mmCIF file of C-alpha atoms in Angstrom:
data_model
loop_
_atom_site.group_PDB
_atom_site.id
_atom_site.type_symbol
_atom_site.label_atom_id
_atom_site.label_comp_id
_atom_site.label_asym_id
_atom_site.label_seq_id
_atom_site.Cartn_x
_atom_site.Cartn_y
_atom_site.Cartn_z
ATOM 1 C CA MET A 208 0.352 9.853 -59.678
ATOM 2 C CA MET A 209 -3.170 8.608 -59.144
ATOM 3 C CA ALA A 210 -1.839 6.121 -56.651
ATOM 4 C CA ASN A 211 -0.071 8.895 -54.742
ATOM 5 C CA ARG A 212 -3.313 10.873 -54.447
ATOM 6 C CA LEU A 213 -5.162 7.804 -53.221
ATOM 7 C CA PHE A 214 -2.544 6.762 -50.693
ATOM 8 C CA SER A 215 -1.638 10.096 -49.165
ATOM 9 C CA PRO A 216 -4.753 10.269 -46.875
ATOM 10 C CA ILE A 217 -4.066 6.716 -45.788
ATOM 11 C CA VAL A 218 -0.511 7.651 -44.895
ATOM 12 C CA LEU A 219 -1.803 10.632 -42.926
ATOM 13 C CA VAL A 220 -4.247 8.456 -40.999
ATOM 14 C CA ALA A 221 -1.487 5.983 -40.251
ATOM 15 C CA LEU A 222 0.765 8.757 -38.980
ATOM 16 C CA CYS A 223 -2.005 10.109 -36.739
ATOM 17 C CA GLY A 224 -2.526 6.598 -35.470
ATOM 18 C CA CYS A 225 1.101 6.402 -34.386
ATOM 19 C CA ALA A 226 0.613 9.297 -31.963
ATOM 20 C CA SER A 227 -1.819 7.305 -29.830
ATOM 21 C CA ALA A 228 -0.095 3.925 -30.157
ATOM 22 C CA PRO A 229 0.368 1.962 -26.903
ATOM 23 C CA ILE A 230 3.483 2.885 -24.949
ATOM 24 C CA VAL A 231 6.354 0.428 -25.058
ATOM 25 C CA LEU A 232 7.412 -0.891 -21.654
ATOM 26 C CA ASP A 233 11.124 -0.087 -21.675
ATOM 27 C CA ARG A 234 11.982 -2.303 -18.718
ATOM 28 C CA LEU A 235 10.188 -5.419 -19.845
ATOM 29 C CA PRO A 236 13.386 -7.436 -20.591
ATOM 30 C CA GLU A 237 15.008 -6.434 -17.260
ATOM 31 C CA THR A 238 11.884 -7.586 -15.445
ATOM 32 C CA GLU A 239 11.048 -10.710 -17.388
ATOM 33 C CA ALA A 240 14.579 -12.125 -17.062
ATOM 34 C CA PRO A 241 14.520 -12.417 -13.233
ATOM 35 C CA MET A 242 10.924 -13.614 -13.375
ATOM 36 C CA ARG A 243 11.971 -16.498 -15.631
ATOM 37 C CA ALA A 244 15.041 -17.151 -13.466
ATOM 38 C CA ALA A 245 12.890 -17.331 -10.330
ATOM 39 C CA GLU A 246 10.580 -19.833 -12.014
ATOM 40 C CA GLU A 247 13.521 -21.973 -13.138
ATOM 41 C CA LEU A 248 15.048 -21.911 -9.644
ATOM 42 C CA GLY A 249 11.817 -23.341 -8.235
ATOM 43 C CA ALA A 250 10.297 -20.234 -6.670
ATOM 44 C CA ALA A 251 6.967 -22.071 -6.629
ATOM 45 C CA ARG A 252 8.349 -24.394 -3.922
ATOM 46 C CA VAL A 253 9.507 -21.516 -1.672
ATOM 47 C CA PRO A 254 6.443 -19.689 -0.348
ATOM 48 C CA GLN A 255 8.030 -16.255 0.091
ATOM 49 C CA ALA A 256 9.695 -16.446 -3.325
ATOM 50 C CA ALA A 257 6.427 -17.596 -4.878
ATOM 51 C CA LEU A 258 4.691 -14.582 -3.370
ATOM 52 C CA GLU A 259 7.316 -12.159 -4.675
ATOM 53 C CA LEU A 260 7.063 -13.706 -8.119
ATOM 54 C CA LYS A 261 3.281 -13.432 -8.075
ATOM 55 C CA LEU A 262 3.530 -9.771 -7.031
ATOM 56 C CA ALA A 263 5.942 -9.144 -9.907
ATOM 57 C CA GLN A 264 3.616 -10.857 -12.389
ATOM 58 C CA ASP A 265 0.641 -8.807 -11.178
ATOM 59 C CA GLU A 266 2.632 -5.582 -11.380
ATOM 60 C CA VAL A 267 3.696 -6.310 -14.941
ATOM 61 C CA GLN A 268 0.055 -6.855 -15.868
ATOM 62 C CA GLN A 269 -0.909 -3.566 -14.194
ATOM 63 C CA ALA A 270 1.964 -1.806 -15.964
ATOM 64 C CA LYS A 271 0.707 -3.133 -19.298
ATOM 65 C CA THR A 272 -2.752 -1.755 -18.558
ATOM 66 C CA PHE A 273 -1.338 1.678 -17.656
ATOM 67 C CA ALA A 274 0.838 1.614 -20.774
ATOM 68 C CA LYS A 275 -2.203 0.799 -22.889
ATOM 69 C CA ASP A 276 -3.976 3.794 -21.346
ATOM 70 C CA GLY A 277 -0.992 6.015 -22.157
ATOM 71 C CA ASN A 278 0.108 6.507 -18.534
ATOM 72 C CA LYS A 279 3.844 5.953 -19.007
ATOM 73 C CA PRO A 280 5.120 7.279 -15.641
ATOM 74 C CA ARG A 281 2.833 4.932 -13.711
ATOM 75 C CA ALA A 282 3.624 2.016 -16.034
ATOM 76 C CA ASP A 283 7.380 2.609 -15.643
ATOM 77 C CA MET A 284 7.119 2.755 -11.867
ATOM 78 C CA LEU A 285 5.156 -0.489 -11.747
ATOM 79 C CA MET A 286 7.807 -2.125 -13.902
ATOM 80 C CA LEU A 287 10.475 -0.997 -11.411
ATOM 81 C CA ARG A 288 8.420 -2.483 -8.589
ATOM 82 C CA ALA A 289 8.016 -5.712 -10.567
ATOM 83 C CA GLN A 290 11.749 -5.877 -11.222
ATOM 84 C CA ALA A 291 12.520 -5.408 -7.515
ATOM 85 C CA ASP A 292 10.023 -8.131 -6.588
ATOM 86 C CA ALA A 293 11.360 -10.501 -9.253
ATOM 87 C CA GLU A 294 14.998 -10.014 -8.168
ATOM 88 C CA LEU A 295 14.035 -10.733 -4.576
ATOM 89 C CA ALA A 296 12.132 -13.834 -5.736
ATOM 90 C CA VAL A 297 15.330 -15.103 -7.408
ATOM 91 C CA ALA A 298 17.391 -14.572 -4.259
ATOM 92 C CA LEU A 299 14.813 -16.240 -2.027
ATOM 93 C CA ALA A 300 14.474 -19.170 -4.411
ATOM 94 C CA ARG A 301 18.268 -19.627 -4.366
ATOM 95 C CA GLU A 302 18.570 -19.174 -0.631
ATOM 96 C CA ALA A 303 16.040 -21.759 0.564
ATOM 97 C CA PRO A 304 17.665 -24.951 -0.820
ATOM 98 C CA LEU A 305 21.148 -23.650 -0.016
ATOM 99 C CA GLN A 306 20.193 -23.150 3.637
ATOM 100 C CA VAL A 307 18.895 -26.717 3.774
ATOM 101 C CA GLU A 308 22.077 -28.098 2.192
ATOM 102 C CA ALA A 309 24.299 -26.104 4.563
ATOM 103 C CA LYS A 310 22.315 -27.270 7.553
ATOM 104 C CA ASN A 311 22.424 -30.918 6.434
ATOM 105 C CA ALA A 312 26.180 -30.792 5.920
ATOM 106 C CA THR A 313 26.762 -29.116 9.299
ATOM 107 C CA GLU A 314 24.551 -31.634 11.037
ATOM 108 C CA ALA A 315 26.330 -34.548 9.359
ATOM 109 C CA VAL A 316 29.658 -33.208 10.603
ATOM 110 C CA LYS A 317 28.321 -32.945 14.162
ATOM 111 C CA LEU A 318 27.041 -36.516 14.106
ATOM 112 C CA MET A 319 30.299 -37.837 12.703
ATOM 113 C CA GLN A 320 32.304 -35.959 15.323
ATOM 114 C CA GLN A 321 30.278 -37.729 18.057
ATOM 115 C CA LYS A 322 31.443 -41.112 16.771
ATOM 116 C CA MET B 263 -3.882 13.207 19.143
ATOM 117 C CA ILE B 264 -2.326 10.310 17.290
ATOM 118 C CA ARG B 265 -5.751 9.377 16.007
ATOM 119 C CA ALA B 266 -6.352 12.954 14.888
ATOM 120 C CA ILE B 267 -3.093 12.961 12.968
ATOM 121 C CA ARG B 268 -3.969 9.674 11.290
ATOM 122 C CA ASN B 269 -7.285 11.174 10.229
ATOM 123 C CA ILE B 270 -5.545 14.134 8.716
ATOM 124 C CA SER B 271 -3.267 11.945 6.672
ATOM 125 C CA LEU B 272 -6.140 9.694 5.652
ATOM 126 C CA PHE B 273 -8.298 12.408 4.212
ATOM 127 C CA ALA B 274 -6.947 15.853 3.767
ATOM 128 C CA LEU B 275 -3.289 15.863 2.989
ATOM 129 C CA PRO B 276 -3.046 13.257 0.257
ATOM 130 C CA ALA B 277 -6.024 14.882 -1.437
ATOM 131 C CA PHE B 278 -4.623 18.375 -1.470
ATOM 132 C CA GLY B 279 -0.903 17.783 -1.323
ATOM 133 C CA LEU B 280 -0.634 19.922 1.800
ATOM 134 C CA ALA B 281 2.647 18.526 3.055
ATOM 135 C CA CYS B 282 3.370 19.215 6.686
ATOM 136 C CA ALA B 283 5.202 17.781 9.625
ATOM 137 C CA THR B 284 2.177 15.796 10.785
ATOM 138 C CA THR B 285 1.996 13.604 7.666
ATOM 139 C CA ASP B 286 2.783 9.998 8.507
ATOM 140 C CA PRO B 287 5.267 8.248 6.227
ATOM 141 C CA PRO B 288 3.728 5.425 4.175
ATOM 142 C CA ARG B 289 3.973 1.978 5.713
ATOM 143 C CA GLU B 290 6.412 0.895 2.982
ATOM 144 C CA LEU B 291 8.822 3.683 3.960
ATOM 145 C CA VAL B 292 8.574 2.852 7.658
ATOM 146 C CA ASP B 293 9.285 -0.804 6.848
ATOM 147 C CA ALA B 294 12.162 0.090 4.501
ATOM 148 C CA ARG B 295 13.825 2.278 7.139
ATOM 149 C CA ALA B 296 13.470 -0.423 9.796
ATOM 150 C CA GLU B 297 14.745 -3.181 7.487
ATOM 151 C CA TYR B 298 17.702 -1.037 6.479
ATOM 152 C CA GLN B 299 18.613 -0.431 10.120
ATOM 153 C CA ALA B 300 18.445 -4.144 10.832
ATOM 154 C CA ALA B 301 20.445 -5.021 7.703
ATOM 155 C CA ASN B 302 23.061 -2.402 8.500
ATOM 156 C CA ASN B 303 23.567 -3.955 11.928
ATOM 157 C CA GLY B 304 23.434 -7.495 10.603
ATOM 158 C CA VAL B 305 25.198 -9.869 8.267
ATOM 159 C CA ALA B 306 24.506 -7.798 5.130
ATOM 160 C CA ALA B 307 26.852 -5.025 6.295
ATOM 161 C CA LYS B 308 29.724 -7.493 6.387
ATOM 162 C CA MET B 309 28.877 -9.883 3.574
ATOM 163 C CA ASN B 310 27.155 -7.616 1.064
ATOM 164 C CA PRO B 311 28.137 -3.967 1.555
ATOM 165 C CA ALA B 312 27.715 -3.232 -2.165
ATOM 166 C CA GLY B 313 24.142 -4.515 -2.173
ATOM 167 C CA LEU B 314 23.406 -2.593 0.986
ATOM 168 C CA TYR B 315 24.838 0.551 -0.567
ATOM 169 C CA GLU B 316 22.476 0.178 -3.534
ATOM 170 C CA ALA B 317 19.606 -0.281 -1.093
ATOM 171 C CA LYS B 318 20.668 2.850 0.804
ATOM 172 C CA LYS B 319 20.617 4.881 -2.417
ATOM 173 C CA SER B 320 17.129 3.620 -3.103
ATOM 174 C CA LEU B 321 16.046 4.446 0.456
ATOM 175 C CA ASP B 322 17.502 7.962 0.170
ATOM 176 C CA GLN B 323 15.467 8.458 -2.996
ATOM 177 C CA ALA B 324 12.311 7.335 -1.171
ATOM 178 C CA ASN B 325 13.035 9.633 1.782
ATOM 179 C CA LYS B 326 13.515 12.544 -0.577
ATOM 180 C CA ALA B 327 10.255 11.774 -2.358
ATOM 181 C CA PHE B 328 8.494 11.680 1.011
ATOM 182 C CA GLU B 329 9.859 15.136 1.874
ATOM 183 C CA GLN B 330 8.643 16.524 -1.436
ATOM 184 C CA GLU B 331 5.365 14.637 -1.993
ATOM 185 C CA PRO B 332 4.391 12.776 1.175
ATOM 186 C CA GLY B 333 1.090 11.395 -0.071
ATOM 187 C CA ALA B 334 2.003 10.668 -3.691
ATOM 188 C CA ASP B 335 1.897 7.223 -5.326
ATOM 189 C CA ASN B 336 5.467 7.862 -6.405
ATOM 190 C CA THR B 337 6.627 8.092 -2.788
ATOM 191 C CA ARG B 338 4.883 4.859 -1.882
ATOM 192 C CA ASP B 339 6.338 3.087 -4.923
ATOM 193 C CA LEU B 340 9.891 4.295 -4.291
ATOM 194 C CA SER B 341 9.566 3.198 -0.658
ATOM 195 C CA TYR B 342 8.348 -0.210 -1.778
ATOM 196 C CA ILE B 343 11.309 -0.578 -4.134
ATOM 197 C CA ALA B 344 13.720 0.518 -1.373
ATOM 198 C CA LEU B 345 12.224 -2.082 0.954
ATOM 199 C CA ARG B 346 12.695 -4.805 -1.639
ATOM 200 C CA LYS B 347 16.292 -3.735 -2.308
ATOM 201 C CA VAL B 348 17.139 -3.914 1.396
ATOM 202 C CA GLN B 349 15.526 -7.352 1.570
ATOM 203 C CA LEU B 350 17.478 -8.386 -1.521
ATOM 204 C CA ALA B 351 20.778 -7.215 0.003
ATOM 205 C CA SER B 352 20.039 -9.215 3.150
ATOM 206 C CA ALA B 353 18.997 -12.315 1.202
ATOM 207 C CA GLN B 354 22.184 -12.191 -0.889
ATOM 208 C CA ALA B 355 24.263 -11.890 2.286
ATOM 209 C CA ARG B 356 22.487 -14.914 3.778
ATOM 210 C CA ILE B 357 23.174 -16.829 0.558
ATOM 211 C CA ASP B 358 26.888 -16.063 0.869
ATOM 212 C CA VAL B 359 26.950 -17.129 4.511
ATOM 213 C CA ALA B 360 25.076 -20.365 3.784
ATOM 214 C CA SER B 361 27.333 -21.080 0.846
ATOM 215 C CA GLN B 362 30.480 -20.650 2.952
ATOM 216 C CA GLU B 363 29.039 -22.807 5.751
ATOM 217 C CA LYS B 364 28.096 -25.526 3.288
ATOM 218 C CA THR B 365 31.541 -25.595 1.671
ATOM 219 C CA ALA B 366 33.331 -25.727 5.030
ATOM 220 C CA ALA B 367 31.031 -28.442 6.396
ATOM 221 C CA GLU B 368 31.357 -30.609 3.275
ATOM 222 C CA ARG B 369 35.132 -30.390 3.413
ATOM 223 C CA GLU B 370 35.086 -31.434 7.062
ATOM 224 C CA LYS B 371 32.543 -34.163 6.333
ATOM 225 C CA ALA B 372 34.785 -35.689 3.657
ATOM 226 C CA LYS B 373 37.675 -35.837 6.122
ATOM 227 C CA LEU B 374 35.552 -37.459 8.830
ATOM 228 C CA GLU B 375 33.937 -40.002 6.484
ATOM 229 C CA ALA B 376 37.352 -41.470 5.774
ATOM 230 C CA LYS B 377 37.823 -42.221 9.477
ATOM 231 C CA LEU B 378 34.424 -43.910 10.159
ATOM 232 C CA THR B 379 33.426 -47.555 9.694
ATOM 233 C CA GLN B 380 30.541 -48.583 7.401
ATOM 234 C CA SER B 381 28.165 -49.223 10.328
ATOM 235 C CA GLU B 382 28.995 -45.878 11.909
ATOM 236 C CA LEU B 383 28.327 -44.153 8.607
ATOM 237 C CA ALA B 384 24.989 -45.968 8.232
ATOM 238 C CA GLU B 385 23.904 -44.812 11.678
ATOM 239 C CA VAL B 386 24.898 -41.230 10.904
ATOM 240 C CA ARG B 387 22.857 -41.356 7.685
ATOM 241 C CA ARG B 388 19.806 -42.718 9.507
ATOM 242 C CA LYS B 389 19.983 -39.958 12.124
ATOM 243 C CA LEU B 390 20.397 -37.349 9.398
ATOM 244 C CA THR B 391 17.277 -38.585 7.622
ATOM 245 C CA GLU B 392 15.299 -38.375 10.859
ATOM 246 C CA ALA B 393 16.561 -34.849 11.561
ATOM 247 C CA GLU B 394 15.711 -33.766 8.028
ATOM 248 C CA GLU B 395 12.173 -35.081 8.313
ATOM 249 C CA GLN B 396 11.711 -33.196 11.560
ATOM 250 C CA ARG B 397 13.056 -30.013 9.998
ATOM 251 C CA ARG B 398 10.743 -30.412 7.019
ATOM 252 C CA ALA B 399 7.733 -30.675 9.327
ATOM 253 C CA GLU B 400 8.848 -27.594 11.266
ATOM 254 C CA ALA B 401 9.422 -25.680 8.043
ATOM 255 C CA ALA B 402 5.958 -26.590 6.785
ATOM 256 C CA GLN B 403 4.473 -25.254 10.008
ATOM 257 C CA LEU B 404 6.546 -22.077 9.746
ATOM 258 C CA GLN B 405 5.558 -21.571 6.129
ATOM 259 C CA SER B 406 1.912 -21.933 6.967
ATOM 260 C CA THR B 407 2.227 -19.261 9.669
ATOM 261 C CA SER B 408 4.234 -16.962 7.456
ATOM 262 C CA GLN B 409 1.746 -17.361 4.602
ATOM 263 C CA GLN B 410 -1.052 -16.464 6.971
ATOM 264 C CA LEU B 411 0.823 -13.370 8.171
ATOM 265 C CA GLU B 412 1.588 -12.364 4.601
ATOM 266 C CA ALA B 413 -2.055 -12.786 3.608
ATOM 267 C CA GLU B 414 -3.043 -10.513 6.515
ATOM 268 C CA LYS B 415 -0.418 -7.991 5.451
ATOM 269 C CA GLN B 416 -1.646 -7.997 1.862
ATOM 270 C CA ALA B 417 -5.226 -7.539 3.049
ATOM 271 C CA ARG B 418 -4.127 -4.560 5.144
ATOM 272 C CA LEU B 419 -2.269 -3.018 2.208
ATOM 273 C CA ALA B 420 -5.296 -3.528 -0.019
ATOM 274 C CA ALA B 421 -7.487 -1.782 2.580
ATOM 275 C CA GLU B 422 -5.051 1.144 2.718
ATOM 276 C CA LYS B 423 -5.077 1.406 -1.041
ATOM 277 C CA LYS B 424 -8.865 1.501 -1.026
ATOM 278 C CA ALA B 425 -8.773 4.255 1.608
ATOM 279 C CA ASP B 426 -6.425 6.312 -0.568
ATOM 280 C CA GLU B 427 -8.697 5.864 -3.548
ATOM 281 C CA ALA B 428 -11.700 6.906 -1.473
ATOM 282 C CA THR B 429 -9.827 10.023 -0.368
ATOM 283 C CA ALA B 430 -8.904 10.927 -3.922
ATOM 284 C CA ASN B 431 -12.496 10.459 -5.030
ATOM 285 C CA LEU B 432 -13.726 12.567 -2.136
ATOM 286 C CA ALA B 433 -11.493 15.458 -3.098
ATOM 287 C CA LYS B 434 -13.144 15.543 -6.516
ATOM 288 C CA ILE B 435 -16.622 16.187 -5.127
ATOM 289 C CA ALA B 436 -16.133 18.125 -1.912
ATOM 290 C CA MET B 437 -13.892 20.629 -0.199
ATOM 291 C CA VAL B 438 -11.862 18.995 2.550
ATOM 292 C CA LYS B 439 -9.871 20.962 5.082
ATOM 293 C CA GLN B 440 -8.379 20.605 8.520
ATOM 294 C CA GLU B 441 -9.702 22.963 11.184
ATOM 295 C CA ALA B 442 -9.262 23.204 14.944
ATOM 296 C CA ARG B 443 -12.565 21.370 15.454
ATOM 297 C CA GLY B 444 -11.497 18.476 13.207
ATOM 298 C CA LEU B 445 -11.378 17.526 9.561
ATOM 299 C CA VAL B 446 -14.219 19.185 7.668
ATOM 300 C CA ILE B 447 -15.804 17.935 4.441
ATOM 301 C CA THR B 448 -17.990 20.678 2.949
ATOM 302 C CA LEU B 449 -20.733 19.955 0.429
ATOM 303 C CA SER B 450 -22.627 22.784 -1.220
ATOM 304 C CA GLY B 451 -26.312 22.932 -0.254
ATOM 305 C CA SER B 452 -27.338 23.440 -3.871
ATOM 306 C CA VAL B 453 -25.617 20.199 -4.850
ATOM 307 C CA LEU B 454 -27.568 18.227 -2.266
ATOM 308 C CA PHE B 455 -31.017 19.853 -2.010
ATOM 309 C CA SER B 456 -33.562 21.918 -3.931
ATOM 310 C CA SER B 457 -34.254 25.370 -2.490
ATOM 311 C CA GLY B 458 -36.127 25.221 0.805
ATOM 312 C CA ARG B 459 -36.342 21.421 0.795
ATOM 313 C CA SER B 460 -34.629 18.634 2.696
ATOM 314 C CA THR B 461 -35.056 15.800 0.221
ATOM 315 C CA LEU B 462 -31.826 14.734 -1.476
ATOM 316 C CA LEU B 463 -31.450 15.503 -5.168
ATOM 317 C CA SER B 464 -30.737 12.386 -7.218
ATOM 318 C CA ASN B 465 -27.357 13.821 -8.268
ATOM 319 C CA ALA B 466 -26.375 14.120 -4.606
ATOM 320 C CA ARG B 467 -26.475 10.393 -3.946
ATOM 321 C CA PRO B 468 -23.294 9.382 -5.823
ATOM 322 C CA LYS B 469 -21.459 12.195 -4.040
ATOM 323 C CA LEU B 470 -22.667 11.055 -0.656
ATOM 324 C CA ASP B 471 -21.749 7.483 -1.597
ATOM 325 C CA GLU B 472 -18.144 8.652 -1.960
ATOM 326 C CA VAL B 473 -18.355 10.414 1.395
ATOM 327 C CA ALA B 474 -19.818 7.286 3.021
ATOM 328 C CA ALA B 475 -17.030 5.142 1.539
ATOM 329 C CA ALA B 476 -14.393 7.487 2.941
ATOM 330 C CA LEU B 477 -16.048 7.711 6.385
ATOM 331 C CA GLN B 478 -16.228 3.942 6.650
ATOM 332 C CA LYS B 479 -12.487 3.762 6.124
ATOM 333 C CA SER B 480 -11.746 6.414 8.726
ATOM 334 C CA ASP B 481 -10.727 5.307 12.197
ATOM 335 C CA ALA B 482 -12.344 8.392 13.760
ATOM 336 C CA GLU B 483 -14.766 7.692 16.562
ATOM 337 C CA LYS B 484 -17.398 10.308 15.733
ATOM 338 C CA PHE B 485 -18.732 12.190 12.741
ATOM 339 C CA VAL B 486 -20.965 15.246 12.996
ATOM 340 C CA VAL B 487 -23.161 16.322 10.084
ATOM 341 C CA GLU B 488 -23.855 20.051 10.332
ATOM 342 C CA GLY B 489 -26.536 21.835 8.326
ATOM 343 C CA HIS B 490 -26.060 25.561 7.565
ATOM 344 C CA THR B 491 -28.264 28.057 5.723
ATOM 345 C CA ASP B 492 -27.981 31.613 4.428
ATOM 346 C CA SER B 493 -29.596 34.532 6.234
ATOM 347 C CA ILE B 494 -32.780 34.697 4.196
ATOM 348 C CA GLY B 495 -35.846 33.748 6.243
ATOM 349 C CA SER B 496 -36.512 33.542 9.949
ATOM 350 C CA GLU B 497 -34.140 32.033 12.430
ATOM 351 C CA ALA B 498 -36.576 29.275 13.373
ATOM 352 C CA THR B 499 -37.221 28.310 9.748
ATOM 353 C CA ASN B 500 -33.541 28.211 8.915
ATOM 354 C CA GLU B 501 -32.653 26.233 12.001
ATOM 355 C CA ASP B 502 -35.367 23.716 11.251
ATOM 356 C CA LEU B 503 -34.352 23.430 7.587
ATOM 357 C CA SER B 504 -30.673 23.049 8.414
ATOM 358 C CA TYR B 505 -31.437 20.367 10.984
ATOM 359 C CA ARG B 506 -33.683 18.445 8.588
ATOM 360 C CA ARG B 507 -31.031 18.604 5.879
ATOM 361 C CA ALA B 508 -28.283 17.434 8.239
ATOM 362 C CA GLY B 509 -30.611 14.628 9.347
ATOM 363 C CA THR B 510 -31.258 13.599 5.751
ATOM 364 C CA VAL B 511 -27.536 13.408 5.048
ATOM 365 C CA ARG B 512 -26.887 11.527 8.298
ATOM 366 C CA ASP B 513 -29.651 9.009 7.490
ATOM 367 C CA TYR B 514 -28.333 8.489 3.983
ATOM 368 C CA LEU B 515 -24.785 7.926 5.223
ATOM 369 C CA ILE B 516 -26.091 5.385 7.748
ATOM 370 C CA GLU B 517 -28.033 3.705 4.943
ATOM 371 C CA ARG B 518 -24.754 3.489 3.004
ATOM 372 C CA GLY B 519 -22.961 1.726 5.843
ATOM 373 C CA VAL B 520 -21.621 4.407 8.210
ATOM 374 C CA PRO B 521 -22.247 3.097 11.754
ATOM 375 C CA ALA B 522 -25.287 4.899 13.222
ATOM 376 C CA GLU B 523 -23.722 5.160 16.678
ATOM 377 C CA LYS B 524 -20.805 7.166 15.260
ATOM 378 C CA ILE B 525 -22.764 9.871 13.460
ATOM 379 C CA LYS B 526 -24.839 12.828 14.690
ATOM 380 C CA ALA B 527 -26.768 15.602 12.972
ATOM 381 C CA ILE B 528 -26.898 19.259 14.033
ATOM 382 C CA GLY B 529 -28.758 22.212 12.502
ATOM 383 C CA TYR B 530 -26.998 25.545 12.927
ATOM 384 C CA GLY B 531 -29.350 27.554 10.727
ATOM 385 C CA LYS B 532 -27.821 30.845 9.721
ATOM 386 C CA SER B 533 -25.715 31.254 12.871
ATOM 387 C CA ARG B 534 -22.373 30.187 11.385
ATOM 388 C CA PRO B 535 -21.867 31.873 8.028
ATOM 389 C CA VAL B 536 -18.598 31.379 6.177
ATOM 390 C CA ALA B 537 -19.229 34.189 3.667
ATOM 391 C CA ASP B 538 -21.004 37.527 3.362
ATOM 392 C CA ASN B 539 -24.779 37.066 3.184
ATOM 393 C CA ALA B 540 -25.098 40.407 1.362
ATOM 394 C CA THR B 541 -24.076 38.841 -1.958
ATOM 395 C CA ALA B 542 -25.619 35.974 -3.897
ATOM 396 C CA GLU B 543 -22.285 34.193 -4.027
ATOM 397 C CA GLY B 544 -21.770 34.556 -0.295
ATOM 398 C CA ARG B 545 -25.249 33.192 0.409
ATOM 399 C CA ALA B 546 -24.578 30.211 -1.872
ATOM 400 C CA ASN B 547 -21.421 29.450 0.104
ATOM 401 C CA ASN B 548 -23.309 29.687 3.370
ATOM 402 C CA ARG B 549 -25.934 27.148 2.234
ATOM 403 C CA ARG B 550 -23.963 24.016 2.940
ATOM 404 C CA VAL B 551 -23.625 20.764 4.786
ATOM 405 C CA GLU B 552 -20.412 20.090 6.637
ATOM 406 C CA ILE B 553 -19.278 16.721 7.890
ATOM 407 C CA VAL B 554 -16.837 17.092 10.745
ATOM 408 C CA ILE B 555 -14.551 14.220 11.618
ATOM 409 C CA GLN B 556 -13.176 14.749 15.067
ATOM 410 C CA PRO B 557 -11.680 12.837 17.965
ATOM 411 C CA LYS B 558 -14.074 11.927 20.748
ATOM 412 C CA SER B 559 -12.490 14.372 23.184
ATOM 413 C CA GLN B 560 -13.324 17.305 20.891
ATOM 414 C CA LEU B 561 -16.927 16.312 20.258
ATOM 415 C CA THR B 562 -19.316 19.213 20.859
ATOM 416 C CA ALA B 563 -22.460 17.909 19.205
ATOM 417 C CA ARG B 564 -25.751 18.656 20.827
ATOM 418 C CA PRO B 565 -27.896 15.595 21.479
ATOM 419 C CA ASP B 566 -30.458 15.126 18.710
#
């Protein structure tokens, strides 16, 4: 009984605290997955992909700041921007080596046909 | 006229949400529309219609946002996302094309290799290595140029963002409206000066700093600082006071970085009231400093 009286204000404070807790970034997994994929595909070696990845990383950081300040609409929008940048980074990182491989194969065929 | 319209969009409309036909679409929306057109006429339409359809939906959303809130962050963000989705659709289409080309070439290569002698194959390999080295050098050059262009683009976007922020800040401290004579920023006389004096109050400086920041980001050719008084006192006294006050504001703005050759000061005294001088409130509204941003062709400032 005594314990209940002692703890009830603490519980109240904790509940009040929940109201101002930082906002959770709903889209974090959808954004972090392509960011990791872009890194693994070697986006750092493809300038345009590296730029898109950097933009995505910056936007996620900005979104986290807005979320911390309680501005959920702005944070959500920045996460959507980051996701779009990250997905483009993945595509560009995939495209660059594939273009080189296609060109090499085509060129090899041309040279062999001249023989 | 184009310059005048740009000025309007830079200052007044984003600040007050006064959507009208003259508001320019954000750069991201212009780019997204252009990229979509190009993608729709290019390889993406054939190779990746589903991706292009997703991009179109995103672009439609951005266009709708522009109709409803032309100057809002939301519109700019949706346009940015649409642009990226169009670019993604195009990139995926290019990936498919490259993949098909690679597969076809490798199949053909395997057939041809079987027909060539060892020395012929060695020569082909040597030539391929040379060609690859040349391509790598060309790509490095291209990347350097494209990085430079991208850096310039990012710098331009950052400058635009700063201009938007300056506009938003300006709207918090002054009234901004578009008139036939140009864009007018109105600051209350009581905010800037003590009664009868032309020395700036200390509280006025941060406000004028915001104005100076916004003016520096404007591409207008001329700014006119106009001093106005109420009807109390003689005409000569009021004209002198209004001129001195306009001059003080002009000098401060120059001190804060507004180019001196672009800015003039005029004292109109009590000749151009905006409210009834019979009431205290009306007189307070008439005691003001206006900064007019206008195209060169409309400039009517008297020489000072």
